[in-house]
CSV table of C-alpha atoms and ligand atoms in Angstrom, one decimal:
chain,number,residue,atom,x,y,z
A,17,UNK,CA,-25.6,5.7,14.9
A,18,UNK,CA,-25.5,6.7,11.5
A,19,UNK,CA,-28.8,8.2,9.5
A,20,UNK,CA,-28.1,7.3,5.8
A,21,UNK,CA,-30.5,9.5,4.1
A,22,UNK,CA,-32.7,9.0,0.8
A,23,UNK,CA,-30.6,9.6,-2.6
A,24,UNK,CA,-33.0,12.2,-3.2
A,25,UNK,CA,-32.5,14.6,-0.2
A,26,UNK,CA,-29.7,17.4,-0.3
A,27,UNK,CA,-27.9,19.4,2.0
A,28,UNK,CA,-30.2,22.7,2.8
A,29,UNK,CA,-33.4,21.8,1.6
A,30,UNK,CA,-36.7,21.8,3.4
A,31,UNK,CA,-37.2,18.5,3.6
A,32,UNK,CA,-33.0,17.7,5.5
A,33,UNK,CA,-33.4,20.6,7.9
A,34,UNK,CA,-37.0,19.3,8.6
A,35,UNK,CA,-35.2,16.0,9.4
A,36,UNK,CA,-31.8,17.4,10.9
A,37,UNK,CA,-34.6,19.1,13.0
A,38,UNK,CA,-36.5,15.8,14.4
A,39,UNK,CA,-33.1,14.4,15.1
A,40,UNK,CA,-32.0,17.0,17.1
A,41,UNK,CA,-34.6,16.8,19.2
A,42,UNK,CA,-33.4,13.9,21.0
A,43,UNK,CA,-31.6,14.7,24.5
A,44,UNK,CA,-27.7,14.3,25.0
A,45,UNK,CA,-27.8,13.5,21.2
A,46,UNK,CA,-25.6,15.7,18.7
A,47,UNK,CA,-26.5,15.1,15.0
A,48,UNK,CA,-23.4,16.0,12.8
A,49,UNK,CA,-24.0,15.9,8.8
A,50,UNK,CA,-21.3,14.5,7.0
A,51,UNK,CA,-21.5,14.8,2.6
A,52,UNK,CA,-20.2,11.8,0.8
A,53,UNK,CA,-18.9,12.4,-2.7
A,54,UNK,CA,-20.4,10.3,-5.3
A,55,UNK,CA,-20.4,9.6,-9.1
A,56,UNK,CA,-22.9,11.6,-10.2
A,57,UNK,CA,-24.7,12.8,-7.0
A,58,UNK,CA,-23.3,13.6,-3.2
A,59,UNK,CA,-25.2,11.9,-0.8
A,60,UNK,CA,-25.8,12.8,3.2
A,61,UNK,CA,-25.3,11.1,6.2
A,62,UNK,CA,-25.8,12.1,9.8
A,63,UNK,CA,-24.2,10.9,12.5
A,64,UNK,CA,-25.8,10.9,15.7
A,65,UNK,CA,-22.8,11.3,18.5
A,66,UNK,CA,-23.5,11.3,22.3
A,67,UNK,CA,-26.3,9.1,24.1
A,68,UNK,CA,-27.4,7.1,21.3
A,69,UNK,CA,-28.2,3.9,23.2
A,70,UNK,CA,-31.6,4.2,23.9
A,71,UNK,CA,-32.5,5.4,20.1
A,72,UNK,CA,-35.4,3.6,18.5
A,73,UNK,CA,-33.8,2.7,15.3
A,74,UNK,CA,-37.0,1.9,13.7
A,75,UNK,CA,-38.4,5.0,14.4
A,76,UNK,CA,-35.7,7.3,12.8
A,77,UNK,CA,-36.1,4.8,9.7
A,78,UNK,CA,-39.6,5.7,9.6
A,79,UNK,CA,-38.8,9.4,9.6
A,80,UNK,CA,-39.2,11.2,5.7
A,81,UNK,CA,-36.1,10.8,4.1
A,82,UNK,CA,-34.2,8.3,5.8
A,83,UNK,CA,-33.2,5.3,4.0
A,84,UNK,CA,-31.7,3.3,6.6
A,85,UNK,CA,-29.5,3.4,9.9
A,86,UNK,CA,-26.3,2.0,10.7
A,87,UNK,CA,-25.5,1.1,14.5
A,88,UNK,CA,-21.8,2.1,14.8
A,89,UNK,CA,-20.0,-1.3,16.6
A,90,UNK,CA,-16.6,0.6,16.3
A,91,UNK,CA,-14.5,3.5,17.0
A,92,UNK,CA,-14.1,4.3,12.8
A,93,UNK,CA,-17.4,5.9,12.8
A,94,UNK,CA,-16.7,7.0,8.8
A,95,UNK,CA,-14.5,4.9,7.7
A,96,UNK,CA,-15.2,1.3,9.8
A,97,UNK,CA,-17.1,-1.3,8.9
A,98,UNK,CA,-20.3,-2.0,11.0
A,99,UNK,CA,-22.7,-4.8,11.7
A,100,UNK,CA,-25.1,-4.7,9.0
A,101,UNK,CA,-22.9,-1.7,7.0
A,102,UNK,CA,-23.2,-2.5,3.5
A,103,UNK,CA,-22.0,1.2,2.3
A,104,UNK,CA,-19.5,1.3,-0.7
A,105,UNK,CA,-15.8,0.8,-0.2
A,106,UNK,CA,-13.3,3.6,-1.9
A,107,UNK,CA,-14.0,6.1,-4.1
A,108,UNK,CA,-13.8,7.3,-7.8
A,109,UNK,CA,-11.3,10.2,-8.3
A,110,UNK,CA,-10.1,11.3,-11.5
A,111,UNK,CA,-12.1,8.6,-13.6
A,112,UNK,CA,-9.9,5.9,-11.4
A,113,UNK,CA,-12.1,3.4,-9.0
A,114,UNK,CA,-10.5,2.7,-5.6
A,115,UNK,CA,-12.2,0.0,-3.6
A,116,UNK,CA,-11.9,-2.8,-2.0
A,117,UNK,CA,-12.6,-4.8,-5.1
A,118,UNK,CA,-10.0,-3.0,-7.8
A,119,UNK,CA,-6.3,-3.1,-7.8
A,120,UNK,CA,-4.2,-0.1,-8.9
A,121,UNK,CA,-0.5,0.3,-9.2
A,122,UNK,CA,1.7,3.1,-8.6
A,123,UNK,CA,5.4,3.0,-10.1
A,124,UNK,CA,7.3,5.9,-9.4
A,125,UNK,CA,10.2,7.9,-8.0
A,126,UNK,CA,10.9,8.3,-4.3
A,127,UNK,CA,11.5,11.6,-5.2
A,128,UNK,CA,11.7,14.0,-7.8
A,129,UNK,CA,15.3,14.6,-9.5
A,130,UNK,CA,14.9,15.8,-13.5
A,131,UNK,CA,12.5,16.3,-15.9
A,132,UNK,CA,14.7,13.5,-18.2
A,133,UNK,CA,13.7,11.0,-15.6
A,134,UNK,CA,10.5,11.9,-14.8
A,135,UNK,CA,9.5,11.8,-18.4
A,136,UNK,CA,11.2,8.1,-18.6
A,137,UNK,CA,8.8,7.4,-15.5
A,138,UNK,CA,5.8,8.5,-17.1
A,139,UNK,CA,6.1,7.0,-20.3
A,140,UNK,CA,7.1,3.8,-19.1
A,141,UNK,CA,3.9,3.6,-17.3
A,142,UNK,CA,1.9,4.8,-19.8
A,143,UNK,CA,3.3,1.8,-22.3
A,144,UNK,CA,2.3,-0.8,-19.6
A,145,UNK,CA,-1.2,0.3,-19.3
A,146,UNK,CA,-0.9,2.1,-15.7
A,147,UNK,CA,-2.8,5.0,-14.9
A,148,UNK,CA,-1.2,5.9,-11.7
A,149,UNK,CA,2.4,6.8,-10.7
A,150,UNK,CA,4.2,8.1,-7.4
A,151,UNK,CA,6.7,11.3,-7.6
A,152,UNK,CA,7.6,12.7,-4.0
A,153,UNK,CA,8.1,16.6,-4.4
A,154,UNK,CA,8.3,17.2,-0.9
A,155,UNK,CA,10.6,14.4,1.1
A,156,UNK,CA,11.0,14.4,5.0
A,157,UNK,CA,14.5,13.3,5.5
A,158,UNK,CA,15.8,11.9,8.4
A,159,UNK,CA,18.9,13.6,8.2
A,160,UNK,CA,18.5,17.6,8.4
A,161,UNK,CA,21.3,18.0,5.4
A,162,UNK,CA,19.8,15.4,3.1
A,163,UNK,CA,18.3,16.4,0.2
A,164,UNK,CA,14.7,17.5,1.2
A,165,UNK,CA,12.9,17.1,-2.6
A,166,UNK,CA,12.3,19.6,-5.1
A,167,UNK,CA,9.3,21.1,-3.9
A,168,UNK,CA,6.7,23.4,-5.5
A,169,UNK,CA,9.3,24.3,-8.5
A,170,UNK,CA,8.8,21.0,-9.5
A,171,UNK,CA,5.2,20.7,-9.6
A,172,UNK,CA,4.7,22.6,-13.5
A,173,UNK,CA,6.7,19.9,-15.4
A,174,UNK,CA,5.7,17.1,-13.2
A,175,UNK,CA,1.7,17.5,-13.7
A,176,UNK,CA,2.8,19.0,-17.4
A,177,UNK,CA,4.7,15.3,-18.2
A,178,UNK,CA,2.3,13.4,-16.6
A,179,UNK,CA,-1.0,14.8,-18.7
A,180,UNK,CA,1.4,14.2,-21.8
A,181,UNK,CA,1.5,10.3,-21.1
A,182,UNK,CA,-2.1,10.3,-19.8
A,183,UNK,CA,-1.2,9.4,-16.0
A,184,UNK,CA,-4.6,10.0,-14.0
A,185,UNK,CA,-3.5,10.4,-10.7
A,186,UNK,CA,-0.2,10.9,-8.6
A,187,UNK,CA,0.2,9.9,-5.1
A,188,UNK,CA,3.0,12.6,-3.5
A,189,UNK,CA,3.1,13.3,-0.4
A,190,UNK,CA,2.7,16.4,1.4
A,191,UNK,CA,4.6,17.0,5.1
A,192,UNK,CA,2.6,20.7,6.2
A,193,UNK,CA,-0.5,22.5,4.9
A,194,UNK,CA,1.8,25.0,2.5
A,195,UNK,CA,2.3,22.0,0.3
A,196,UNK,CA,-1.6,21.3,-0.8
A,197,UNK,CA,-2.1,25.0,-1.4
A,198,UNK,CA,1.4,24.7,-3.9
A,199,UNK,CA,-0.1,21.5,-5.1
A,200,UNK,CA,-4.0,23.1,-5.9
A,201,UNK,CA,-2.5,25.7,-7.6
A,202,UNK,CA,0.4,24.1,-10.0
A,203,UNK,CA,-2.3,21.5,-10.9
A,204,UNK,CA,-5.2,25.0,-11.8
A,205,UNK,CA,-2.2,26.9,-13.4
A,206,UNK,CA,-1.0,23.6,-15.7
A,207,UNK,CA,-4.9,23.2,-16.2
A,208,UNK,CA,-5.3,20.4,-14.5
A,209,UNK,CA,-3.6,17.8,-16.8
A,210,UNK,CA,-3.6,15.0,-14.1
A,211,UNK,CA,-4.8,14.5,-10.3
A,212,UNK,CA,-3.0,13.9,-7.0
A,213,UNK,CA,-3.5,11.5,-3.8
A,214,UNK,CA,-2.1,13.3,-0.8
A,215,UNK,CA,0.0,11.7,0.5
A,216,UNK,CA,0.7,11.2,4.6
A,217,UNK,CA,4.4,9.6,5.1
A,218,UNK,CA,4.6,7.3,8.2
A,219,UNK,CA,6.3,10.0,9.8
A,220,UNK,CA,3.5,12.3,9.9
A,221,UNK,CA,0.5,9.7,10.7
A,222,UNK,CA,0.0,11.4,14.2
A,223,UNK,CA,0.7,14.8,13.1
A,224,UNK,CA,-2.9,16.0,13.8
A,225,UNK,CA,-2.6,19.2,12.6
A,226,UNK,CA,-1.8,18.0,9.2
A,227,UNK,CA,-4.6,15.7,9.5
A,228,UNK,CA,-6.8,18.0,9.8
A,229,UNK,CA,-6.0,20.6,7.4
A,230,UNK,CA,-5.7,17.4,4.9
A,231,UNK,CA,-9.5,16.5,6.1
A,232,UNK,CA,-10.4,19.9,5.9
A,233,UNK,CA,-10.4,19.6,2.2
A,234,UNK,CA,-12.3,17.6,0.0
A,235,UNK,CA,-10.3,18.2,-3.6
A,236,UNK,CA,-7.7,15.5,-3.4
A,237,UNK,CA,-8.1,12.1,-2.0
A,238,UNK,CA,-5.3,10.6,0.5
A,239,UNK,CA,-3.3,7.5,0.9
A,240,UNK,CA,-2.2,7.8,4.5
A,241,UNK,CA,0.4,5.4,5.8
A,242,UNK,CA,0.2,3.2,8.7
A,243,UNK,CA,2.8,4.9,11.7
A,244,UNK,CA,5.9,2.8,11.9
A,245,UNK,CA,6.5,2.8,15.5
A,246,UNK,CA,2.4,3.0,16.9
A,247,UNK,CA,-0.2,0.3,17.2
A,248,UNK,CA,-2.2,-0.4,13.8
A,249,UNK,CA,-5.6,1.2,16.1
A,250,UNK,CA,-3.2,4.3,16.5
A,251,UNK,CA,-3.1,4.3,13.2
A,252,UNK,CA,-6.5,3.8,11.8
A,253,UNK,CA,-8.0,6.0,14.0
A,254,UNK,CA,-5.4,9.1,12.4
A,255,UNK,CA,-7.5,7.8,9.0
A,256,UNK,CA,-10.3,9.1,11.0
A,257,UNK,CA,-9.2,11.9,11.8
A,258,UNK,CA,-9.2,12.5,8.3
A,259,UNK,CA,-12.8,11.1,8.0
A,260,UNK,CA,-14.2,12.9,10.8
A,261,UNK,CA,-12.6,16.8,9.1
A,262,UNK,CA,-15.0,16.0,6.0
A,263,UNK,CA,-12.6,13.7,3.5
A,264,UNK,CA,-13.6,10.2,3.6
A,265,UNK,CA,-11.7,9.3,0.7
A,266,UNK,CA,-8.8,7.7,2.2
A,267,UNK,CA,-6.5,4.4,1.4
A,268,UNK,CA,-4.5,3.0,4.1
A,269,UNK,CA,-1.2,2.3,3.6
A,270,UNK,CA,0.9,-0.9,5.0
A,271,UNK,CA,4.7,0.3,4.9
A,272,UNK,CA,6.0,-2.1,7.5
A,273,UNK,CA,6.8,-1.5,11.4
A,274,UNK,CA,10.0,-0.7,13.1
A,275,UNK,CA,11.0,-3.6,14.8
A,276,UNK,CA,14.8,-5.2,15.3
A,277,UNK,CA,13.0,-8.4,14.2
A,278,UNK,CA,12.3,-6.9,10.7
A,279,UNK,CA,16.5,-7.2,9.8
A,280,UNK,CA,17.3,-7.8,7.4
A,281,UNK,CA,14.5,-5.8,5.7
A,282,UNK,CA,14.1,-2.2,6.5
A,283,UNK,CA,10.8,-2.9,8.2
A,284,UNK,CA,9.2,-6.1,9.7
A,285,UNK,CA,7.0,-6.4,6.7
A,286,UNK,CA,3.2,-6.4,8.0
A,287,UNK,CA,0.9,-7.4,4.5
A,288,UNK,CA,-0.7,-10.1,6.6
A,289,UNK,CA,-2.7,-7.1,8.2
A,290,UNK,CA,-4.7,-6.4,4.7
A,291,UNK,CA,-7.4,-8.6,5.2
A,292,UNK,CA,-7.6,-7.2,8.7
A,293,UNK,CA,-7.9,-3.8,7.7
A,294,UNK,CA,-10.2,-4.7,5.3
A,295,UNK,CA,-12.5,-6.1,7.9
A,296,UNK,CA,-12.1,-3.1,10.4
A,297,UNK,CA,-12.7,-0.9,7.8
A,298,UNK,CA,-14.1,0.1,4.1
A,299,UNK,CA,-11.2,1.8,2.9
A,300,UNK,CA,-8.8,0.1,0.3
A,301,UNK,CA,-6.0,-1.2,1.3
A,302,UNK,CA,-2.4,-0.1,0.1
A,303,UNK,CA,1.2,-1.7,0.3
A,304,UNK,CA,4.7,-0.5,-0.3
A,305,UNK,CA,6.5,-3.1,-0.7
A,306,UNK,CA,9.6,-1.0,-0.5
A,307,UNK,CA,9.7,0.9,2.4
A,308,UNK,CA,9.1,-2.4,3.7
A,309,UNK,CA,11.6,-4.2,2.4
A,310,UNK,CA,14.2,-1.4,1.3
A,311,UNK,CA,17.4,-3.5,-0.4
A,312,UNK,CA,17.1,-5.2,-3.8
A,313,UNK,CA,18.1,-8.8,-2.2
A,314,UNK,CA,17.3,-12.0,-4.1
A,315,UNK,CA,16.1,-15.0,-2.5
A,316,UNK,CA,17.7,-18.8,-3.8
A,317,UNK,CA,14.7,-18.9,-6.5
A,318,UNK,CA,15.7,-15.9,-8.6
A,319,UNK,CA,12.7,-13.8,-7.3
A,320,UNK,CA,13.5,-10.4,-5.1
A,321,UNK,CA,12.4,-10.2,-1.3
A,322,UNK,CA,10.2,-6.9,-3.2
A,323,UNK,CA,8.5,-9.0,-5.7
A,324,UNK,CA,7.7,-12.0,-2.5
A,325,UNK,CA,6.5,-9.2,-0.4
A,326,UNK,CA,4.1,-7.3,-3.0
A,327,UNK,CA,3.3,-11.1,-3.9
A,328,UNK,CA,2.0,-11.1,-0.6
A,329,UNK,CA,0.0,-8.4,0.0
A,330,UNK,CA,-1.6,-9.3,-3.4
A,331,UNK,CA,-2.3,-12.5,-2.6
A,332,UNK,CA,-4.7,-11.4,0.5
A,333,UNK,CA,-6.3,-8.7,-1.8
A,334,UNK,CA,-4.7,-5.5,-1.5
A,335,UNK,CA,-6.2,-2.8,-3.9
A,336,UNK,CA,-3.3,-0.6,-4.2
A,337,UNK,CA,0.9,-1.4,-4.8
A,338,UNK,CA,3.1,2.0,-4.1
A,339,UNK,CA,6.3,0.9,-5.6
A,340,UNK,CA,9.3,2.8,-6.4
A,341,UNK,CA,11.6,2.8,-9.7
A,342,UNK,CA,14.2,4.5,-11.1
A,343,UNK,CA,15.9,4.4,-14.4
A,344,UNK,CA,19.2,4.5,-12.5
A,345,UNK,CA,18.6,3.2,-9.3
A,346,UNK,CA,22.1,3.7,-8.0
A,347,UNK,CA,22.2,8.0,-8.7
A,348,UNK,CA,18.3,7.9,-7.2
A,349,UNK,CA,18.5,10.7,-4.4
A,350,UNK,CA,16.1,9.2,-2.1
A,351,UNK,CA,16.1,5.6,-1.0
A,352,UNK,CA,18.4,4.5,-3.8
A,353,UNK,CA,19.3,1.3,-2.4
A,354,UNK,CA,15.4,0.1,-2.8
A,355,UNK,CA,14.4,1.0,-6.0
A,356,UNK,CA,13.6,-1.3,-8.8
A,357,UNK,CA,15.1,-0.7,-12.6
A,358,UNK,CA,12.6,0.8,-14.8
A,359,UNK,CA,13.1,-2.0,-17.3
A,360,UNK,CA,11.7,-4.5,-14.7
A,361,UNK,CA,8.6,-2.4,-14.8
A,362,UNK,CA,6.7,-5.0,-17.3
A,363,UNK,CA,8.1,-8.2,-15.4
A,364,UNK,CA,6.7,-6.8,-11.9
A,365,UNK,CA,3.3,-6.2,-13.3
A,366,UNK,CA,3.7,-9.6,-14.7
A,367,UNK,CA,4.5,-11.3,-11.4
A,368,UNK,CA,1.4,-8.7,-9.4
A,369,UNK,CA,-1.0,-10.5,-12.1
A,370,UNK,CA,-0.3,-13.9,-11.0
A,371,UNK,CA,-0.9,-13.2,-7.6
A,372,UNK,CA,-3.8,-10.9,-8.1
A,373,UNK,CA,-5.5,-13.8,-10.1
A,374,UNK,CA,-4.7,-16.3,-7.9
A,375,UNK,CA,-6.5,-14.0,-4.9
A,376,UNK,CA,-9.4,-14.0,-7.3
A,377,UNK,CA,-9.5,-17.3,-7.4
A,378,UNK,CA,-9.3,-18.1,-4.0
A,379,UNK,CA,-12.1,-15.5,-3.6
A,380,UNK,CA,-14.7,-17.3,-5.7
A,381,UNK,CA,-13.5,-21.0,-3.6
A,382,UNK,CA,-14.3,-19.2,-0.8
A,383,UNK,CA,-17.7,-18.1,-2.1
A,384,UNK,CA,-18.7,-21.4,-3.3
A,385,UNK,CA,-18.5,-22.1,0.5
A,386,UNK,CA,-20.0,-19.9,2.4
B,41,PEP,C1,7.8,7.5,0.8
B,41,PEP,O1,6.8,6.9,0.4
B,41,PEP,O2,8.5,8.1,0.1
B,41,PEP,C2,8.0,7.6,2.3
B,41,PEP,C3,8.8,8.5,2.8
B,41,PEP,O3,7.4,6.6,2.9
B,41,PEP,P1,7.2,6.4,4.5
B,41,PEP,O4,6.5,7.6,5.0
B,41,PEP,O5,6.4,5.1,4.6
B,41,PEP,O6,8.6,6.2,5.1
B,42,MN,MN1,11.1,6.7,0.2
């Protein structure tokens, strides 16, 4: 069960330990506050864990300061979406909205090679009116002597290049808790010239450890990707894991599943499963159309297997595309073989508006009949 309280009652005043008091009064019941980050005001909730069953929800709602209660139908206590749950999607982090309602998308290296290309990144983005980008600092490799990513040294000219060109937030992903303490302190030491979306790679989605040092703190929000080889449950409830440490602002990520049926993509591409997630849950929903797919192949009609897979994760409302470009895609350390030219930057945002109007459209049919 979950107590949402009155916009008006804090953390450590009178009237919530008065409250927090009542509710933890109740026997085999453990109430657990939990602070969601808002616009202009955090806001509490408190989750009542243990024998809830018997609960008179009508008489907590009558209780001073509540404003309503949730009845939790699902394991995602945070993050799902219950009967009668009409809480907010997403979050707003860095003057960027991610919902369930927005679309946002982030062009960008694999990984981090030179300044020269970075900047070529970031300005390209900038001149097609994105806000977001991807640069992977720290890459887990497959192979032990593949080249592992830059790291921390190239954090100062990465966040320095992306405030120049106005990019708002960079998703980069982080593989141990060394890397958001580098991260936190490049972005303070550059004066904080842009913001950064953890990161969790597929690799690391049951790496609990990590996700709970990455729930722990509540600075930088986090795309976390579904586990390639684990059942999408598995997956979201690592997401809660991430909830359930203190940071509910978290995007799930569709990156495709290992399967022999996925050849000849790299993964068996799984962008039907946005609406699902979105049904499950109230986080927005992400997909990287490259990982997925992972060769620049052209179908008969002109149009790359990339473009037809973003096309459809757009299509059935996604709210975030996680793409990766190069200016030379060929000399691109990481995952060369997969990403798009820079210069086709302005035609893929092209192609993602048709689709994303055309899910608009089918949104407002299916209003007029419901
Ligand atoms: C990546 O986004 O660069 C990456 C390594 O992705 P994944 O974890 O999905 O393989
Ligand atoms: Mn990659």
């Amino acid at each position: 069960m979950i107590v949402i309280l009155e916009e008006s009652i804090i953390k450590d005043t009178d009237r919530y330990h008065a409250l927090l008091n009542q509710l933890e009064q109740y026997p085999d019941v453990e109430a657990r506050p939990h602070v969601v980050k808002g616009k202009e005001t955090d806001l509490v909730e408190i989750y009542l864990i243990g024998n809830t069953v018997a609960l008179d929800r009508s008489a907590i709602e009558d209780m001073d300061g509540v404003e309503r209660v949730v009845k939790v139908s699902r394991d995602y206590r945070i993050l799902g979406r219950h009967a009668d749950d009409d809480r907010k999607t997403g979050f707003e982090y860095n003057g960027v909205t991610f919902s369930q309602d927005n679309l946002e998308i982030f062009a960008g290296l694999c990984a981090v090679d030179n300044p020269k290309n970075v900047e070529k990144m970031m300005r390209a983005c900038r001149d097609e009116g994105l806000r977001c980008t991807r640069m992977g600092a720290y890459k887990p490799r497959t192979n032990p002597y593949s080249f592992q990513g830059l790291g921390a040294d190239c954090l100062p000219w990465v966040f320095e290049l992306a405030g120049k060109y106005g990019i708002k937030v960079i998703a980069m992903e982080v593989t141990s808790e060394a890397c958001i303490e580098e991260i936190a302190l490049a972005l303070e030491l550059a004066g904080n010239p842009t913001g950064v979306m953890l990161q969790v790679g597929t690799r690391n989605t049951q790496n609990f450890e990590l996700l709970k040092s990455i729930g722990k703190q509540t600075e930088f929000p986090v795309l976390l990707k579904r586990g390639f080889g684990i059942t999408l449950e598995e997956s979201l409830n690592a997401a809660e894991y991430l909830a359930s440490e203190g940071n509910d602002q978290v995007i799930f990520c569709l990156r495709g599943i290992k399967s022999n049926m996925g050849d000849p993509h790299r993964n068996l591409v799984d962008f039907g499963q946005v609406p699902t997630i979105r049904r499950l849950t109230r986080m927005p929903v992400c997909v990287d159309p490259s990982h997925s797919v992972g060769r620049r192949f052209f179908a008969p009609d002109q149009i790359q297997d990339i473009y037809h897979c973003t096309a459809q994760g757009v299509i059935a409302g996604a709210n975030m595309v996680l793409v990766d470009f190069h200016p030379d895609p060929p000399s691109a350390l990481v995952d060369a073989a997969q990403a798009l030219h820079i210069d086709e930057l302005p035609r893929f945002i092209e192609d993602i508006e048709i689709t994303r109007n055309a899910y608009l459209q089918r949104k407002k049919l299916a209003s007029q009949y419901s």
